[in-house]
Short mmCIF file of C-alpha atoms and ligand atoms in Angstrom, two decimals:
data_model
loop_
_atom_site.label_atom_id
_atom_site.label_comp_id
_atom_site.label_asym_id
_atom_site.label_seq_id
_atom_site.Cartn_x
_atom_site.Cartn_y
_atom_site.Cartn_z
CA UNK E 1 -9.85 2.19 -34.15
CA UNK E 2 -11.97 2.29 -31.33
CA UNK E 3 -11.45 -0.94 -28.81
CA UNK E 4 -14.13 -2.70 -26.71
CA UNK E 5 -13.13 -1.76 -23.09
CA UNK E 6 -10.24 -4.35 -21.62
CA UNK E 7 -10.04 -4.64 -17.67
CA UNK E 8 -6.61 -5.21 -16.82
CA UNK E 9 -5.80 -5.51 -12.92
CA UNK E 10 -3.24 -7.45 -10.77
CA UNK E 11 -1.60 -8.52 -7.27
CA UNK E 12 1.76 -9.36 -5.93
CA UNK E 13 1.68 -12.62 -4.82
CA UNK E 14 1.96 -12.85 -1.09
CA UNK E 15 0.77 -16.17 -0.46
CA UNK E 16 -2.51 -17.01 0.94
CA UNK E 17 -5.21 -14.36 0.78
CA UNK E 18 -7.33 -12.24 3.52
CA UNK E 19 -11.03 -11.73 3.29
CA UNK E 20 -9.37 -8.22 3.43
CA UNK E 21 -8.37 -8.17 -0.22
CA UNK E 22 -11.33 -10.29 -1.20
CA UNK E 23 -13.86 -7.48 0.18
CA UNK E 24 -11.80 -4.86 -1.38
CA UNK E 25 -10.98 -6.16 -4.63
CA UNK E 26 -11.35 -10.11 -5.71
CA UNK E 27 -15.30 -10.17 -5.26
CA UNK E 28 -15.60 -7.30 -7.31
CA UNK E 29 -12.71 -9.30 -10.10
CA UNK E 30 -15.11 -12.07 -9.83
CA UNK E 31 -18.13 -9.61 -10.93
CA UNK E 32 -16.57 -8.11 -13.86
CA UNK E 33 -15.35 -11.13 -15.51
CA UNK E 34 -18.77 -11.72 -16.50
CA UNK E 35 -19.00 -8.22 -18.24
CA UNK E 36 -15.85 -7.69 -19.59
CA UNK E 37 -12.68 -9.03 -21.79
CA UNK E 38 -10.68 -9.76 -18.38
CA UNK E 39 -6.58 -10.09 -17.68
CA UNK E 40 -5.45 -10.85 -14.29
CA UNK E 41 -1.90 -11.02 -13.29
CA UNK E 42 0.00 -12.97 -10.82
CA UNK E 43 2.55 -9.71 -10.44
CA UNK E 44 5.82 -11.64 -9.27
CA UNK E 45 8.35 -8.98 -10.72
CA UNK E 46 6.26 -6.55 -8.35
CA UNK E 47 7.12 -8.92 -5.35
CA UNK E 48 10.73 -8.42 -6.22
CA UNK E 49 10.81 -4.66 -6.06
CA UNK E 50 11.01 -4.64 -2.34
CA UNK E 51 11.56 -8.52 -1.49
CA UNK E 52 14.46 -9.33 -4.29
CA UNK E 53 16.54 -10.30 -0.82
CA UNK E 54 14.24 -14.01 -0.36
CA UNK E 55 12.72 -15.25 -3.15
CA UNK E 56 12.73 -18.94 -1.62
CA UNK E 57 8.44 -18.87 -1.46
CA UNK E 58 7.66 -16.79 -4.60
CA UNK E 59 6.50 -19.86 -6.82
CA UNK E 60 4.67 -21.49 -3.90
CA UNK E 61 3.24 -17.69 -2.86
CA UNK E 62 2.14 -17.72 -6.35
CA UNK E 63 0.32 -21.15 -6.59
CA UNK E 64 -1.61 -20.16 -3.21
CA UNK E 65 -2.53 -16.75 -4.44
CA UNK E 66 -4.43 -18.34 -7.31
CA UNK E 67 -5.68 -20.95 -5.62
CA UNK E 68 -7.27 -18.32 -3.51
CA UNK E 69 -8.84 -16.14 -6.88
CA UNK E 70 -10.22 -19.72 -7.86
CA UNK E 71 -11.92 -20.51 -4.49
CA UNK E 72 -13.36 -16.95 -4.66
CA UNK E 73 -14.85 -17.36 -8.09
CA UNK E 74 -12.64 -16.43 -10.72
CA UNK E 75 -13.22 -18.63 -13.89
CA UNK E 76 -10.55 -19.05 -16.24
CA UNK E 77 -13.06 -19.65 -18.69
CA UNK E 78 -14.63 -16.45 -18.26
CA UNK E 79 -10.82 -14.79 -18.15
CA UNK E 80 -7.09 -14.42 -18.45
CA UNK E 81 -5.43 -15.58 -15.16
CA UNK E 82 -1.56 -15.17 -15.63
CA UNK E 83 2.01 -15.12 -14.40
CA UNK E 84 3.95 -11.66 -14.98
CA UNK E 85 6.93 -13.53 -15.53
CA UNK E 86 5.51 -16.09 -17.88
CA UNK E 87 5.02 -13.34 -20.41
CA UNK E 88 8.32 -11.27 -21.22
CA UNK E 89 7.13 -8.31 -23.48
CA UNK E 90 6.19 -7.41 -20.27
CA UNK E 91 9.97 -6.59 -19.40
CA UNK E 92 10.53 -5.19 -22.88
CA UNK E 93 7.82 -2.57 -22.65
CA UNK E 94 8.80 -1.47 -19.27
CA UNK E 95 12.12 -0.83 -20.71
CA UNK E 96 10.78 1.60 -23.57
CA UNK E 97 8.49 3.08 -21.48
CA UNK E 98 11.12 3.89 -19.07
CA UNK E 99 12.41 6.02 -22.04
CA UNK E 100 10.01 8.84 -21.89
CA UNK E 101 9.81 8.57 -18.19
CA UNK E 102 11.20 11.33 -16.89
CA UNK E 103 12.85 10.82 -12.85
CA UNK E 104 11.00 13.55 -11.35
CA UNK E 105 7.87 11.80 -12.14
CA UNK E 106 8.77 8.67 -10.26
CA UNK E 107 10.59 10.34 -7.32
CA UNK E 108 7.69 12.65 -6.56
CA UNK E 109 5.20 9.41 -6.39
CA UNK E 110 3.83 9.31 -2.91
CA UNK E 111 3.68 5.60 -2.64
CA UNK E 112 7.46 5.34 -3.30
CA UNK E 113 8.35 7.66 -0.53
CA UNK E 114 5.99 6.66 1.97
CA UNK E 115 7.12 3.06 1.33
CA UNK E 116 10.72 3.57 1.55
CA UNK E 117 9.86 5.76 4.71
CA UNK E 118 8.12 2.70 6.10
CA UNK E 119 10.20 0.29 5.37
CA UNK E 120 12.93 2.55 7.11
CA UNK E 121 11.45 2.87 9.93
CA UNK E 122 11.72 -0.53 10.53
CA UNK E 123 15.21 0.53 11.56
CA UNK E 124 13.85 1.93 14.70
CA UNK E 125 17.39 3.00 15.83
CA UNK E 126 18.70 4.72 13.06
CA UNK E 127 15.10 6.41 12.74
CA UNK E 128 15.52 7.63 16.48
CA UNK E 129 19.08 8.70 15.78
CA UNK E 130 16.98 10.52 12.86
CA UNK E 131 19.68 8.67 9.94
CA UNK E 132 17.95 8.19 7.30
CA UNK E 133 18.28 4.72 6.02
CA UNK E 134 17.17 2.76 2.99
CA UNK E 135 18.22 0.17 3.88
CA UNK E 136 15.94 -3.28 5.03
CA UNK E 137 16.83 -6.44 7.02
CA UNK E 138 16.19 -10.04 5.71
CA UNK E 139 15.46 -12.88 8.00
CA UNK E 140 19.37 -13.30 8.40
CA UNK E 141 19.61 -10.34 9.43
CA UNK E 142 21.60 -9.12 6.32
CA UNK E 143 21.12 -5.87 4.82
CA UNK E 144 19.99 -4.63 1.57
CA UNK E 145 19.52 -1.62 -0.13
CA UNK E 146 15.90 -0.37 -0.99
CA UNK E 147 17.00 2.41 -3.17
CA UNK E 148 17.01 0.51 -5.91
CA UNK E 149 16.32 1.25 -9.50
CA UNK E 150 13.88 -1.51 -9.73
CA UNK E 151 11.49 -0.30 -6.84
CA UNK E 152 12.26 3.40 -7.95
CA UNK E 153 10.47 2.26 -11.86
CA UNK E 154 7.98 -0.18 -10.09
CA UNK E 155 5.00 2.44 -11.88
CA UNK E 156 6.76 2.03 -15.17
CA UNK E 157 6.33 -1.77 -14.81
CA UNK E 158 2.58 -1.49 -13.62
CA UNK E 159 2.05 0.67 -16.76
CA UNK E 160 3.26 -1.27 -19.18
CA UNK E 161 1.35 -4.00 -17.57
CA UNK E 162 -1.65 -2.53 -18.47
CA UNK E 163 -0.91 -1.12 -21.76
CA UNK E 164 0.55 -4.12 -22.92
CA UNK E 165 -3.14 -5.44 -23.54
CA UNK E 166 -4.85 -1.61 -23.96
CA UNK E 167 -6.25 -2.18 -20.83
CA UNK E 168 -8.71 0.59 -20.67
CA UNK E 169 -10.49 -0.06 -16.94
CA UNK E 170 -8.41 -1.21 -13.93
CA UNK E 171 -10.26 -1.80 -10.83
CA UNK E 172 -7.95 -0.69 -8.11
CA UNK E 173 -8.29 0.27 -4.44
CA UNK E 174 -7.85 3.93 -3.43
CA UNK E 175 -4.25 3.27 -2.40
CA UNK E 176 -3.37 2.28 -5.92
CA UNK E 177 -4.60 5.57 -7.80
CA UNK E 178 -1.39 7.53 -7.94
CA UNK E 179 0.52 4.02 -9.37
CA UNK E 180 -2.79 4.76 -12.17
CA UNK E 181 -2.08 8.24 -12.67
CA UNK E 182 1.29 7.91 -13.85
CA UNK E 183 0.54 4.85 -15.91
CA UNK E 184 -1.76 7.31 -17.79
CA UNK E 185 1.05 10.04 -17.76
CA UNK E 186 3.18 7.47 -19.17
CA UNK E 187 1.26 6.39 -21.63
CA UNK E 188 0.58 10.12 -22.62
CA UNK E 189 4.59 10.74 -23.01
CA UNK E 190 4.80 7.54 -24.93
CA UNK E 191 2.36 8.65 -27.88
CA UNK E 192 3.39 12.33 -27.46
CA UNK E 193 7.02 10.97 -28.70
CA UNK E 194 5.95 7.74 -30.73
CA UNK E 195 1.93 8.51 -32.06
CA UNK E 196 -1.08 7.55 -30.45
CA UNK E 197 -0.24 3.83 -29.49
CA UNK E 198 -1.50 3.52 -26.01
CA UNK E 199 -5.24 4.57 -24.59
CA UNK E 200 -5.18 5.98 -21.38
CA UNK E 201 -6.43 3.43 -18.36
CA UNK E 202 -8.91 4.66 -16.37
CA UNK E 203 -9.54 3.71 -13.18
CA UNK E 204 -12.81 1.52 -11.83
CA UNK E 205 -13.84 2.27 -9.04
CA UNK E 206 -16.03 0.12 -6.97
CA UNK E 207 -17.44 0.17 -3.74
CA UNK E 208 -14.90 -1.22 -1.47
CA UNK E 209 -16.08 -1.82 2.24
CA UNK E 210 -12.89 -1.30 5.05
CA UNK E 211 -12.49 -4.71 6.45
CA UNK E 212 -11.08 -4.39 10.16
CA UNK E 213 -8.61 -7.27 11.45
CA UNK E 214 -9.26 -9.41 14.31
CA UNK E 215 -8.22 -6.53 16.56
CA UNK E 216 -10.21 -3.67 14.78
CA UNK E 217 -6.83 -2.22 13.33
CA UNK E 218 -7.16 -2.64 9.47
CA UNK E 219 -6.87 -6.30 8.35
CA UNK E 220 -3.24 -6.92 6.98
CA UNK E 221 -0.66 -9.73 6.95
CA UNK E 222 1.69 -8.49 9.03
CA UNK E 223 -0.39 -7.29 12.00
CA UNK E 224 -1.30 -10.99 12.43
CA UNK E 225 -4.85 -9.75 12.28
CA UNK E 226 -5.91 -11.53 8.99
CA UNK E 227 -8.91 -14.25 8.28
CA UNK E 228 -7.85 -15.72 5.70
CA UNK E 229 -10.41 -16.39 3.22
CA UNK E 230 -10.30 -19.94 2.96
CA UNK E 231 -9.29 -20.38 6.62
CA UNK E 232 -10.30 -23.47 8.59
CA UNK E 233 -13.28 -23.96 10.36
CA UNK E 234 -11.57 -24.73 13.67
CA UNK E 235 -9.19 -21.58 13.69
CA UNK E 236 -12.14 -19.08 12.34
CA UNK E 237 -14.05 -19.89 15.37
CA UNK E 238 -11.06 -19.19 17.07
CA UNK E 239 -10.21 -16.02 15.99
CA UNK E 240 -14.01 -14.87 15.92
CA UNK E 241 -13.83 -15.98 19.35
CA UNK E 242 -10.79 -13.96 19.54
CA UNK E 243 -12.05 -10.56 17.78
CA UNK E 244 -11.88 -7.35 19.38
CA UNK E 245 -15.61 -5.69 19.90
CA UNK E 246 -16.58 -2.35 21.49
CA UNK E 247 -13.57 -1.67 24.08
CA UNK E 248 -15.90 0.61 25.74
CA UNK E 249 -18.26 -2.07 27.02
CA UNK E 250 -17.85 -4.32 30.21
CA UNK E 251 -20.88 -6.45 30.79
CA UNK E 252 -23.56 -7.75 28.14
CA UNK E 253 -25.80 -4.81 29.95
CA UNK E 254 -23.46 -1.93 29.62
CA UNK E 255 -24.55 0.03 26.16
CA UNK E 256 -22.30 -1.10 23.06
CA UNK E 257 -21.08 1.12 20.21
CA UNK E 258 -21.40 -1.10 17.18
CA UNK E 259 -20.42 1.87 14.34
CA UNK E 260 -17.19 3.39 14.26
CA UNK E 261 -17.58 6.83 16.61
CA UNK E 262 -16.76 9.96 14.36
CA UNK E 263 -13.61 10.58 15.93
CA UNK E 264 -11.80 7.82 14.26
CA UNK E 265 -12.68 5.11 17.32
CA UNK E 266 -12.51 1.51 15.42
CA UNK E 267 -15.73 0.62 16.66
CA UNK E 268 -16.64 -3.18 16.65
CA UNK E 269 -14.60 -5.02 14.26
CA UNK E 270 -17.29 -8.11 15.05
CA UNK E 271 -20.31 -5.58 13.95
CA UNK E 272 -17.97 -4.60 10.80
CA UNK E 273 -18.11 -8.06 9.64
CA UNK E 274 -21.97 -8.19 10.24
CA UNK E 275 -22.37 -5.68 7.72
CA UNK E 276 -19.95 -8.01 5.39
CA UNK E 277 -21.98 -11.12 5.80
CA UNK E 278 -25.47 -10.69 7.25
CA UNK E 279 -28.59 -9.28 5.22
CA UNK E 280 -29.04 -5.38 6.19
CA UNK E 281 -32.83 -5.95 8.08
CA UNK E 282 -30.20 -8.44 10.59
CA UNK E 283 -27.41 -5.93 10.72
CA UNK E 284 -29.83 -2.67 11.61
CA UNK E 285 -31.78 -5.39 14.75
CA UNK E 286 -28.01 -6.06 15.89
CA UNK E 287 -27.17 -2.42 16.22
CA UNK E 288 -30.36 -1.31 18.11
CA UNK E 289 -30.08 -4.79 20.66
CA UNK E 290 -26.52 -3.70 21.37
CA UNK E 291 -27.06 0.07 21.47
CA UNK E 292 -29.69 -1.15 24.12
CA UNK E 293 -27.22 -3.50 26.08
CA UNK E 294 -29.72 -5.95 24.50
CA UNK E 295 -27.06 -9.07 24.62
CA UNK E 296 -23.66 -9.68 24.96
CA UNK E 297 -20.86 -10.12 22.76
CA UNK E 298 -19.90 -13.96 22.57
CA UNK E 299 -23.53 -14.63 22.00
CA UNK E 300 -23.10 -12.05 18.94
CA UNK E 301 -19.84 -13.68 18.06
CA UNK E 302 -21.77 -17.05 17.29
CA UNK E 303 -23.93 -15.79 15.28
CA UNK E 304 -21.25 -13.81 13.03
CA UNK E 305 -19.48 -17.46 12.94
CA UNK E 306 -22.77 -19.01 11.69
CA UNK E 307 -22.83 -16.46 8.93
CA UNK E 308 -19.65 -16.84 7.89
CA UNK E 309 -19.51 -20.88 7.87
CA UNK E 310 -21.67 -21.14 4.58
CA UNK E 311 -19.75 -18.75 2.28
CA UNK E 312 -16.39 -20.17 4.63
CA UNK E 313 -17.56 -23.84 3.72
CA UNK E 314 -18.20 -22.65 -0.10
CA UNK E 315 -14.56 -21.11 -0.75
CA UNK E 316 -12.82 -23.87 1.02
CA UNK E 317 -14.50 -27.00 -1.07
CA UNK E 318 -13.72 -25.11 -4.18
CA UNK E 319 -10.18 -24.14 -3.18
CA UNK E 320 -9.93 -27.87 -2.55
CA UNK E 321 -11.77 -28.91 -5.89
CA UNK E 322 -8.10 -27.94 -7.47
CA UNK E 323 -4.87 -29.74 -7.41
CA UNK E 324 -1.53 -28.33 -7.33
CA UNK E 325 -0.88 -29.35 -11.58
CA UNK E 326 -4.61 -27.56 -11.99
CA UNK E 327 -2.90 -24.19 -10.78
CA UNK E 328 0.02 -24.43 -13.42
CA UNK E 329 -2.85 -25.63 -16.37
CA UNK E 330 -4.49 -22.19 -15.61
CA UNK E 331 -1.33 -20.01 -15.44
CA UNK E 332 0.28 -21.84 -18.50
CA UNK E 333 -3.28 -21.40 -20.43
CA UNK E 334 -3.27 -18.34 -19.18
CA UNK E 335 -0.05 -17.16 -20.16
CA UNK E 336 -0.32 -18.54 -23.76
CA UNK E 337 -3.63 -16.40 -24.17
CA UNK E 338 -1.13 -13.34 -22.79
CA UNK E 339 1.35 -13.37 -24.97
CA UNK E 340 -0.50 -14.15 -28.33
CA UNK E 341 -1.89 -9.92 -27.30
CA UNK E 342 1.59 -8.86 -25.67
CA UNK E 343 3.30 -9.92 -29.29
CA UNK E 344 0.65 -8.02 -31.40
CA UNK E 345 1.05 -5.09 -28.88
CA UNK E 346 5.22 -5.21 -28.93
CA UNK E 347 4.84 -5.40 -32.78
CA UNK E 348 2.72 -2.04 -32.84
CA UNK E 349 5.34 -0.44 -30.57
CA UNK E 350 8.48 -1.39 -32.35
CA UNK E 351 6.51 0.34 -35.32
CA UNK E 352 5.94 3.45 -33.72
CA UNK E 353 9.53 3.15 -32.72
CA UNK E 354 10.85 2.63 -35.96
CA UNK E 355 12.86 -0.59 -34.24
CA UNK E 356 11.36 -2.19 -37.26
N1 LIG O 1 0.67 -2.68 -7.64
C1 LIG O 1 -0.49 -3.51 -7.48
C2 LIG O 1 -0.66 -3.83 -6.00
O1 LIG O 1 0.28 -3.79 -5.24
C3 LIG O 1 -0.36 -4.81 -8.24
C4 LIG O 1 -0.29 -4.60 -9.71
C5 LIG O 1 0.74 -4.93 -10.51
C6 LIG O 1 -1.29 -4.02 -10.54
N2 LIG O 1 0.47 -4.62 -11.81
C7 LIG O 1 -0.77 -4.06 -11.85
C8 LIG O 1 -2.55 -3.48 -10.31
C9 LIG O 1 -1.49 -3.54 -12.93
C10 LIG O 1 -3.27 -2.96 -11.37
C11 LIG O 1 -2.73 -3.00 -12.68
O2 LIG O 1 -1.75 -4.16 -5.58
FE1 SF4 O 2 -19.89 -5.77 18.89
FE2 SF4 O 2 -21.90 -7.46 18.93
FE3 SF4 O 2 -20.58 -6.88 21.19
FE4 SF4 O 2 -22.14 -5.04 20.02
S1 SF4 O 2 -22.80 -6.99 20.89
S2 SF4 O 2 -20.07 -4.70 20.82
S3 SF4 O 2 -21.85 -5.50 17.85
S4 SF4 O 2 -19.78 -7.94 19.40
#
């Protein structure tokens, strides 16, 4: 039976959101819902794969994460917004997919060894005494192990994430396409051994703009670099205020370098966000004025803040439009509309299984 095309996608809750991962993947959420049978998903098993050590924030992390997808448009009415852990068959068809997983495949993925390398290197003196460690540090300083079999299989959970609702398009940054390649890999194994169960996702692919931080370095949450999306008026102007521009350029005379130089020089992060939120005829006069030495920087600052302050002023009334018991109505509707699939989908696995 051919299936109308289901977008599946989701996030680990980390708490409030950056404009950051609304540029590179929320607005374009907030497009598709309108074209497509939508599912997104509040991925708190994810967190655990690396942060099982605190879990003291992960319900209010999750709360403010969809608060966030709310103020930035998404419409539960338009599609399913839910909680990973609200809907178990999740857990159930990790575990059979794990089946036909074979190690190799998961130890060879490049975002589980750059990650554990990362997170190593945190470590900086074992990493100078070249030890290699896997092991992280919680706030107490305690330490736990990273090699664990629950980040190893953190694919296997993303895939049956997806093909628990035949999720067929999943809009995903670049960093995310090996985690989709094995998902379809896994999905191939599992109707090699069981029958053809599972279609293979693809990915979608949108046009994703880079989004620099405050100091030009690329916007995350732990270089203290982030606008948040719904962030106040008083500390955006600050951190505008704050922003790195061309490091190249002394007075408002001296000629600026707006663009990002070919050899990998950040360029203006202030420019950057012109491009984000300024019409192109505005962004192409700001290049040429400070190309010329045309004006100076604080002056370009204010108008980058005056942008921002409409579509600022727009995501904070709606994030405010919601209380605390509206979050839980959306993830508990959300959840119910979930698992009514995830059952139908667990019943045509335990078929193909023979479990039944
Ligand atoms: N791994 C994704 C991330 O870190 C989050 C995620 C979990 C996801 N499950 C998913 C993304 C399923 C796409 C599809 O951003
Ligand atoms: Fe950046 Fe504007 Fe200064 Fe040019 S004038 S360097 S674009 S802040």
């Amino acid at each position: 039976m051919k299936r109308a095309d289901i977008v599946f996608s989701g996030m680990r809750p980390t708490g409030r959101l950056h404009i950051g991962n609304y540029w590179g993947a929320l607005k374009n959420w907030v497009g598709l819902q309108n074209r497509y049978s939508c599912l997104f998903c509040v991925a708190d098993w994810h967190m655990l794969t690396t942060g099982y050590n605190d879990t003291s924030h992960i319900q209010e992390n999750c709360r403010e994460m969809v608060l966030d997808w709310l103020a930035a448009g998404l419409d539960p009415s338009k599609c399913v917004i839910f909680r990973q852990s609200d809907v178990p068959e999740h857990a159930e068809l990790a575990l059979m997919l794990g089946m036909v997983t074979p190690l190799s495949m998961l130890e060879h993925n490049p975002t589980w060894k750059e990650q554990l390398q990362e997170l190593a290197k945190t470590k900086a003196g074992m990493a100078a005494a070249g030890e290699a460690t896997h092991y992280e540090e919680n706030k107490q300083g305690v330490s736990y192990e990273l090699r664990t079999f629950g980040f190893l299989g953190y694919p296997v959970l993303q895939a049956a994430d997806v093909l628990l609702y035949h999720g067929t398009k999943v809009p995903v940054g670049q960093d995310q396409l090996p985690h989709l390649e094995l998902s379809r890999e896994i999905a191939r194994k599992f109707n090699h051994a069981f029958g053809p169960v599972f279609a293979e996702p693809q990915p979608l692919l949108t046009s994703a703009p880079k989004v620099p931080g405050t100091d030009s370095r690329k916007m995350s949450k732990s270089y203290g670099n982030a606008i948040d999306l719904c962030e106040a008026a008083a500390s955006l102007e600050t951190k505008v205020k704050a922003m790195y521009t061309d490091p190249t350029r002394k007075r408002a005379t001296d000629p600026g370098h707006p663009e990002p130089c070919p050899e990998n020089e950040p360029g203006c992060a202030v420019f950057s966000l012109h491009t984000l939120y300024a019409d192109e005829a505005f962004v192409k006069a700001r290049g040429e004025d400070c190309r010329a030495g045309r004006l100076g920087c604080s002056a370009c600052k204010k108008d980058l803040l005056a942008e921002m302050s409409g579509p600022f002023d727009a995501f904070r009334a709606r994030r405010d439009s919601y209380k605390v018991s509206d979050v839980d109505a959306v993830l508990s509707s959300g959840a119910e509309k979930a698992r009514a699939v995830a059952r139908e989908t667990m019943a045509e696995v335990r078929a193909a299984m023979r479990l039944r």
